[in-house]
Short mmCIF file of C-alpha atoms and ligand atoms in Angstrom, two decimals:
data_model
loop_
_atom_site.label_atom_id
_atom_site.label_comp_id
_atom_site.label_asym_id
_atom_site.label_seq_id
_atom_site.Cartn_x
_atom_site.Cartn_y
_atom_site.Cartn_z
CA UNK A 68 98.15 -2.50 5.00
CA UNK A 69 98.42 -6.19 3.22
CA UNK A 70 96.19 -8.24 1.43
CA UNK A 71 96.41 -11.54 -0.20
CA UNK A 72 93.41 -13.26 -2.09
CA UNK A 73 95.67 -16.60 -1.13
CA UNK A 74 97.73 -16.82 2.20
CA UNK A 75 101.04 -17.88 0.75
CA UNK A 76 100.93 -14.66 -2.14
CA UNK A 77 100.58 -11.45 -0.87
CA UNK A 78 99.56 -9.25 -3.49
CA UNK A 79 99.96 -6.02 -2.05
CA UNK A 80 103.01 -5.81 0.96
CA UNK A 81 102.69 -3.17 3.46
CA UNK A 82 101.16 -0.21 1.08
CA UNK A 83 100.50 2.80 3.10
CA UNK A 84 98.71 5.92 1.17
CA UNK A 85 96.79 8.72 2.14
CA UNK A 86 94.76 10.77 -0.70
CA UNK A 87 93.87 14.11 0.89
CA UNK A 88 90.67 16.31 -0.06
CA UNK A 89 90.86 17.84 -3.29
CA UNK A 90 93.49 15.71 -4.30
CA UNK A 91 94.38 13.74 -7.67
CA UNK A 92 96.31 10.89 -7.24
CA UNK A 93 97.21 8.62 -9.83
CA UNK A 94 98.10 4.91 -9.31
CA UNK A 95 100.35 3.89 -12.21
CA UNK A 96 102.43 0.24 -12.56
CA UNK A 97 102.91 -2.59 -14.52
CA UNK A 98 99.75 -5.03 -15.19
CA UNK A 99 99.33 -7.45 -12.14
CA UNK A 100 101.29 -4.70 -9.60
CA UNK A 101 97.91 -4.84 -7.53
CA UNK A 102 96.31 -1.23 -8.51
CA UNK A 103 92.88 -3.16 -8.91
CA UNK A 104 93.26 -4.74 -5.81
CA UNK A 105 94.34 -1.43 -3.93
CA UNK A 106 90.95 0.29 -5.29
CA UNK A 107 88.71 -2.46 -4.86
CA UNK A 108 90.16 -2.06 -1.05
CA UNK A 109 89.45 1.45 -1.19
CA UNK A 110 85.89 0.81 -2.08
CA UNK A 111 85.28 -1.84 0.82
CA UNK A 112 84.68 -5.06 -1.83
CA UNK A 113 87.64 -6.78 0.25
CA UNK A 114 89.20 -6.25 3.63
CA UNK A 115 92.81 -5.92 4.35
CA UNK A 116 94.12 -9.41 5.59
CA UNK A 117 96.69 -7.33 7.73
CA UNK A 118 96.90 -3.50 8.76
CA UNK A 119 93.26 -1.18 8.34
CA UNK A 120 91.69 1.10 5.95
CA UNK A 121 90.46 4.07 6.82
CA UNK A 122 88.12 6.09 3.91
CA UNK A 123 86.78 9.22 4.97
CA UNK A 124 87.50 8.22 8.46
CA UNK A 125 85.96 5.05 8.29
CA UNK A 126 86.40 1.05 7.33
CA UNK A 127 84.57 1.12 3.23
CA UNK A 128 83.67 -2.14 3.87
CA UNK A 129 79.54 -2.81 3.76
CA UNK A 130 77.09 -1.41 6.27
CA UNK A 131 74.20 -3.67 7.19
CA UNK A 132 71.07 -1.82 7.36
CA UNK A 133 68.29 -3.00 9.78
CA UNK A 134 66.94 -4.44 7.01
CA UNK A 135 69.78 -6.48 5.96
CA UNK A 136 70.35 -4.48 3.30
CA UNK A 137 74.52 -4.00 2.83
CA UNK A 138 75.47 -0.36 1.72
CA UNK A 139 78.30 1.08 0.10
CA UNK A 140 79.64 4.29 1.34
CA UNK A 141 77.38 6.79 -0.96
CA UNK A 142 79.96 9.33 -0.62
CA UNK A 143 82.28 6.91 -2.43
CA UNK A 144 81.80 7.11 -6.16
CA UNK A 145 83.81 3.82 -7.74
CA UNK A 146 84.18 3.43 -11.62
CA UNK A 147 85.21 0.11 -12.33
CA UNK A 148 87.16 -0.95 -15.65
CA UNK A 149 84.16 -2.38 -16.92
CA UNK A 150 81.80 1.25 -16.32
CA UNK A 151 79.58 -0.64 -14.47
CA UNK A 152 76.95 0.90 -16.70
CA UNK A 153 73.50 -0.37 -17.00
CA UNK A 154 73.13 -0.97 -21.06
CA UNK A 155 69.39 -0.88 -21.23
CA UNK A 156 69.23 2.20 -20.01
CA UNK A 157 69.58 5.44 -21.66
CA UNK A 158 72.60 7.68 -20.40
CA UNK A 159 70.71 10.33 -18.65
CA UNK A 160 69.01 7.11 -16.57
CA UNK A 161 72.22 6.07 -15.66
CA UNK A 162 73.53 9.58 -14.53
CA UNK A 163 70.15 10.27 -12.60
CA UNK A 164 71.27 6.54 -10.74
CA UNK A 165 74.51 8.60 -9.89
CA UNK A 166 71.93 10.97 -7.29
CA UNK A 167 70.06 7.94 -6.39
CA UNK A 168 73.96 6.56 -4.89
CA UNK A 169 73.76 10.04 -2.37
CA UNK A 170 71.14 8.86 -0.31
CA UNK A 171 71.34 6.09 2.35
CA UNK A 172 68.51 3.10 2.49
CA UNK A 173 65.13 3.05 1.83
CA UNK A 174 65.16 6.94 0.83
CA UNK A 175 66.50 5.94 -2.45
CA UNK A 176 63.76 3.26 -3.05
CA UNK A 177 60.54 5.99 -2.22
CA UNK A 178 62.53 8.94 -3.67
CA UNK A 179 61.24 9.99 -7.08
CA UNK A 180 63.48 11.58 -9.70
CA UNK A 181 62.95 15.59 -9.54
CA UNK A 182 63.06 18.15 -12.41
CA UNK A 183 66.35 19.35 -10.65
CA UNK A 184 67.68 16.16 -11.02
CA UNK A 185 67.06 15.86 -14.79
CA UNK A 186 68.57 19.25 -14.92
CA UNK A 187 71.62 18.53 -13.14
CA UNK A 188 72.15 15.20 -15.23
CA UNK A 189 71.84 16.79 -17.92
CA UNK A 190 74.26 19.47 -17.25
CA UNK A 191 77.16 17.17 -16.53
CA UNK A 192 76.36 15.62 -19.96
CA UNK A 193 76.51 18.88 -21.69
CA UNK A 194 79.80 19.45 -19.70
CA UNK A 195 81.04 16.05 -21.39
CA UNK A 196 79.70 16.95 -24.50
CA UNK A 197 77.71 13.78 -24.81
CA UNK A 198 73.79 15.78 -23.92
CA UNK A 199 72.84 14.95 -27.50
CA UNK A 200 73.25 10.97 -26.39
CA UNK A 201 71.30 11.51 -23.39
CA UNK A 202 68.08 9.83 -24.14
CA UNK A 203 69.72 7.15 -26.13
CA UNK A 204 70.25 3.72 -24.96
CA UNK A 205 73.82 3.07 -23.20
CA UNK A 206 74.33 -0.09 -24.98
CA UNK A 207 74.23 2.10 -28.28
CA UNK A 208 76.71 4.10 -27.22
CA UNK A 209 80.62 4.23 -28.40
CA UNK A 210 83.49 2.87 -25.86
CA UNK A 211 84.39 6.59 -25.62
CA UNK A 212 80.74 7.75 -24.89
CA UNK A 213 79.81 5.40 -22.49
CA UNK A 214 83.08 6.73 -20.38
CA UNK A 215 81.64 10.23 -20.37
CA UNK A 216 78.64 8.70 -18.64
CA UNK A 217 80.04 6.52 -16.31
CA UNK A 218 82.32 10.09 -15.37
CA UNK A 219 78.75 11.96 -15.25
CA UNK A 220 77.23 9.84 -12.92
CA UNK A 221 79.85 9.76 -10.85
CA UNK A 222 79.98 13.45 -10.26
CA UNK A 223 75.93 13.45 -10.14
CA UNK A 224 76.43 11.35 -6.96
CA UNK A 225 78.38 14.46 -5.39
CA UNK A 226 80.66 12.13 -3.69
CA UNK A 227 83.72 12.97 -1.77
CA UNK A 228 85.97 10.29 -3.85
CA UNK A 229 86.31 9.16 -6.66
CA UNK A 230 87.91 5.85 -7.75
CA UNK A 231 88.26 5.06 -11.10
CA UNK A 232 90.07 1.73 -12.18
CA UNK A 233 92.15 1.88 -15.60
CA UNK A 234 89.36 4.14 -17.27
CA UNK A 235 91.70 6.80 -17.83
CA UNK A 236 93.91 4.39 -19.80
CA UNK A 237 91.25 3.91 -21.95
CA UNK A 238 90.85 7.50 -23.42
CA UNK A 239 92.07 8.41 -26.63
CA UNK A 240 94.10 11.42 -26.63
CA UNK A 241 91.00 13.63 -28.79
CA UNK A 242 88.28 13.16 -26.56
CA UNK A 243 89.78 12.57 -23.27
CA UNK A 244 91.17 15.78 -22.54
CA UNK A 245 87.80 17.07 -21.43
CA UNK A 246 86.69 14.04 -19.75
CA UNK A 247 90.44 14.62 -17.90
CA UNK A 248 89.22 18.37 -17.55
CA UNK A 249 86.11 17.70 -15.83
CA UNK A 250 87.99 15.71 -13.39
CA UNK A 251 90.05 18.50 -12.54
CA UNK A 252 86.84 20.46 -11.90
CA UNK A 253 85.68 18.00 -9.61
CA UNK A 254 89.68 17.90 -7.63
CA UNK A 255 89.39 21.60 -7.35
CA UNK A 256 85.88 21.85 -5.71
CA UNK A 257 86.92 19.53 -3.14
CA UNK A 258 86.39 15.83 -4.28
CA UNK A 259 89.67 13.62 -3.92
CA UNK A 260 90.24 11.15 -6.81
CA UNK A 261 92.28 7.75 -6.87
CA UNK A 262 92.69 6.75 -10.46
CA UNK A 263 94.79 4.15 -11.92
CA UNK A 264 96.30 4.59 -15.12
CA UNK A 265 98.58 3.20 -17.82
CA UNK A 266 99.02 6.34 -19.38
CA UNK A 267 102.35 8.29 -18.23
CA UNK A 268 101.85 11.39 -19.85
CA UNK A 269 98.05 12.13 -18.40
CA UNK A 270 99.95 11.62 -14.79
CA UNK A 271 102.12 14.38 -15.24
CA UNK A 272 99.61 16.47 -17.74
CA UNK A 273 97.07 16.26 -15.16
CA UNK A 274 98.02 14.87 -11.63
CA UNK A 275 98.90 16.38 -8.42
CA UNK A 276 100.72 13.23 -6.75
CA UNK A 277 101.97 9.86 -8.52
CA UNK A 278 102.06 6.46 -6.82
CA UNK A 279 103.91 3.54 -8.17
CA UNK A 280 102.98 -0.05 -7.34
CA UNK A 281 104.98 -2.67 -8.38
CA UNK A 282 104.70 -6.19 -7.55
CA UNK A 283 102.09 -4.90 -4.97
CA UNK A 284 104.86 -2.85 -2.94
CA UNK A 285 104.82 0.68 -2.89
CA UNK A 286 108.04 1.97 -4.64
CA UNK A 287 107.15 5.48 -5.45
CA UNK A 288 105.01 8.16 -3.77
CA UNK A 289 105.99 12.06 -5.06
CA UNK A 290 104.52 15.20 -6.81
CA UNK A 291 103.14 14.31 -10.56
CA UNK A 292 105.41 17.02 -11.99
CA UNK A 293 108.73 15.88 -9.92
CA UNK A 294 108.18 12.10 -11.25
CA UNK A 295 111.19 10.59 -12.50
CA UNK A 296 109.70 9.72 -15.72
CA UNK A 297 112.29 6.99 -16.80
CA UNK A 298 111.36 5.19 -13.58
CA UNK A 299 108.28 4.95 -14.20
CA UNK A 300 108.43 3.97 -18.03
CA UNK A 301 110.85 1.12 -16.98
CA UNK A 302 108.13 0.50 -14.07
CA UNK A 303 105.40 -0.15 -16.52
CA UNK A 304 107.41 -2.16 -18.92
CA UNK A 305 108.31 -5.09 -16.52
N1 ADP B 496 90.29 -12.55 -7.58
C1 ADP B 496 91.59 -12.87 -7.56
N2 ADP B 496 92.02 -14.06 -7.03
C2 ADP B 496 93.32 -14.38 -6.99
N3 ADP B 496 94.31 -13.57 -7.44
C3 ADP B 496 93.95 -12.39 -7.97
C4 ADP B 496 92.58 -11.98 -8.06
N4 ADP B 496 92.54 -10.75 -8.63
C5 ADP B 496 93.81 -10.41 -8.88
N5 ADP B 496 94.67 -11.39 -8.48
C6 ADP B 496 96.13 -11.34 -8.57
O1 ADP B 496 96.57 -10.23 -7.82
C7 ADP B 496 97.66 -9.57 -8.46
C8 ADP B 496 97.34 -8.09 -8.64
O2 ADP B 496 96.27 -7.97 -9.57
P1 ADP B 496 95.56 -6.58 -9.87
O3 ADP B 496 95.21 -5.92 -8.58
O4 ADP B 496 94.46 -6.87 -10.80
O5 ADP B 496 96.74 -5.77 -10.56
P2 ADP B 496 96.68 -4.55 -11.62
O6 ADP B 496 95.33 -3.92 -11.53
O7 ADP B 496 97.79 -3.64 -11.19
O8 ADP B 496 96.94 -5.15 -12.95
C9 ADP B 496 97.91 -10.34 -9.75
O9 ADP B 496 98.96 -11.22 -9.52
C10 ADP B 496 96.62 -11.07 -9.97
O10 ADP B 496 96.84 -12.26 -10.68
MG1 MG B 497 93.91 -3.59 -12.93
#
């Protein structure tokens, strides 16, 4: 698979990858090496100018409903950079938005939020330590906080993947062990997760398989704990 956002510069040559079920595969390379670009792939914002995508055995790219509406595969749970949270709302609103992402169409529009549901939200809070912050606005939260949201309501949408751009990176080394932890849960009940990271020690701490991108070709592809670690230090520093 290629893809170029201009014809003359491809920005990621020939990449082949295949993340199995209950696998956790890290994306690691030097800033511009194309791991955005491979995720936002993954999650069917753009289409491969050459070569196919398969994700869950089918092309991500957007459905159109009958009415017109274009849906996301709900089985797909995709963290950008950014969180992607909604700041006016509390945290537990946002997580409860997370089961709202399961169901397909106009289901999602009629369907009311159940007592389950509030109990299952707030359960993956408690699991990220952050249930105290539940009813509090998201835009009141701390950088670190908001993650353990975002992470909650992407495992409240029970999907099948996870892909979770750079947020990793972004953990400091107190607090993100259990955010990291509650990942693994997730990789060992079945869900596959695509994350791409700066962070060289979480990849062999905490992944099963490493893949290194650089310059948007595919240069590495091996068990986490085999990694050459030099490699990919000297990978990340060009
Ligand atoms: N929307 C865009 N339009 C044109 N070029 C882009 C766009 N987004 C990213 N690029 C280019 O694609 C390359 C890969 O970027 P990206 O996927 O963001 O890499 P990474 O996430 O590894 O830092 C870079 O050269 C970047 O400048
Ligand atoms: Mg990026």
């Amino acid at each position: 698979m290629s893809f170029a956002y201009a014809a003359a510069r491809p920005v990621l040559r020939d990449v082949d990858l295949i993340v199995r079920p209950g696998e956790f595969v890290m994306l690691v390379g030097a800033s511009g090496g194309g791991k955005t670009t491979l995720l936002k792939l993954a999650r069917g914002f753009i289409s491969p100018t050459r070569g196919s995508i398969l994700v869950l055995g089918r092309n991500p790219a957007p459905r159109r409903s009958a009415w017109g509406v274009r849906r996301l595969d709900p089985r797909v749970a995709y963290i950008p950079q950014q969180l992607g949270l909604v700041r006016s709302m509390t945290a537990i609103e946002n997580v409860l938005a997370g089961a709202l992402g399961r169901i397909q169409g106009l289901g999602a529009i009629f369907r009311s939020v159940s007592e389950q549901d509030r109990r299952e939200a707030l359960a993956l809070l408690d699991d990220l330590r952050i249930a105290h912050k539940a009813e509090e606005k998201v835009a009141l939260l701390s950088g670190g906080e908001r993650q353990r949201v975002a992470i909650a309501r992407a495992l409240m949408q029970r999907p099948q993947l996870i892909l979770a751009d750079e947020f990793i990176s972004q953990l400091d080394p107190a607090t993100g062990a259990d955010i990291l932890a509650s990942m693994q849960r997730a990789a060992r009940s079945g869900t596959a997760l695509l994350a791409s990271t700066h962070n060289i020690e979480i990849v062999a701490r905490y992944a099963d398989r490493v893949v290194l991108l650089s310059r948007g070709v595919k240069t590495l592809d091996c068990a986490a704990n085999q990694a050459p670690v030099d490699q990919l230090t000297d990978a990340m520093r060009e």
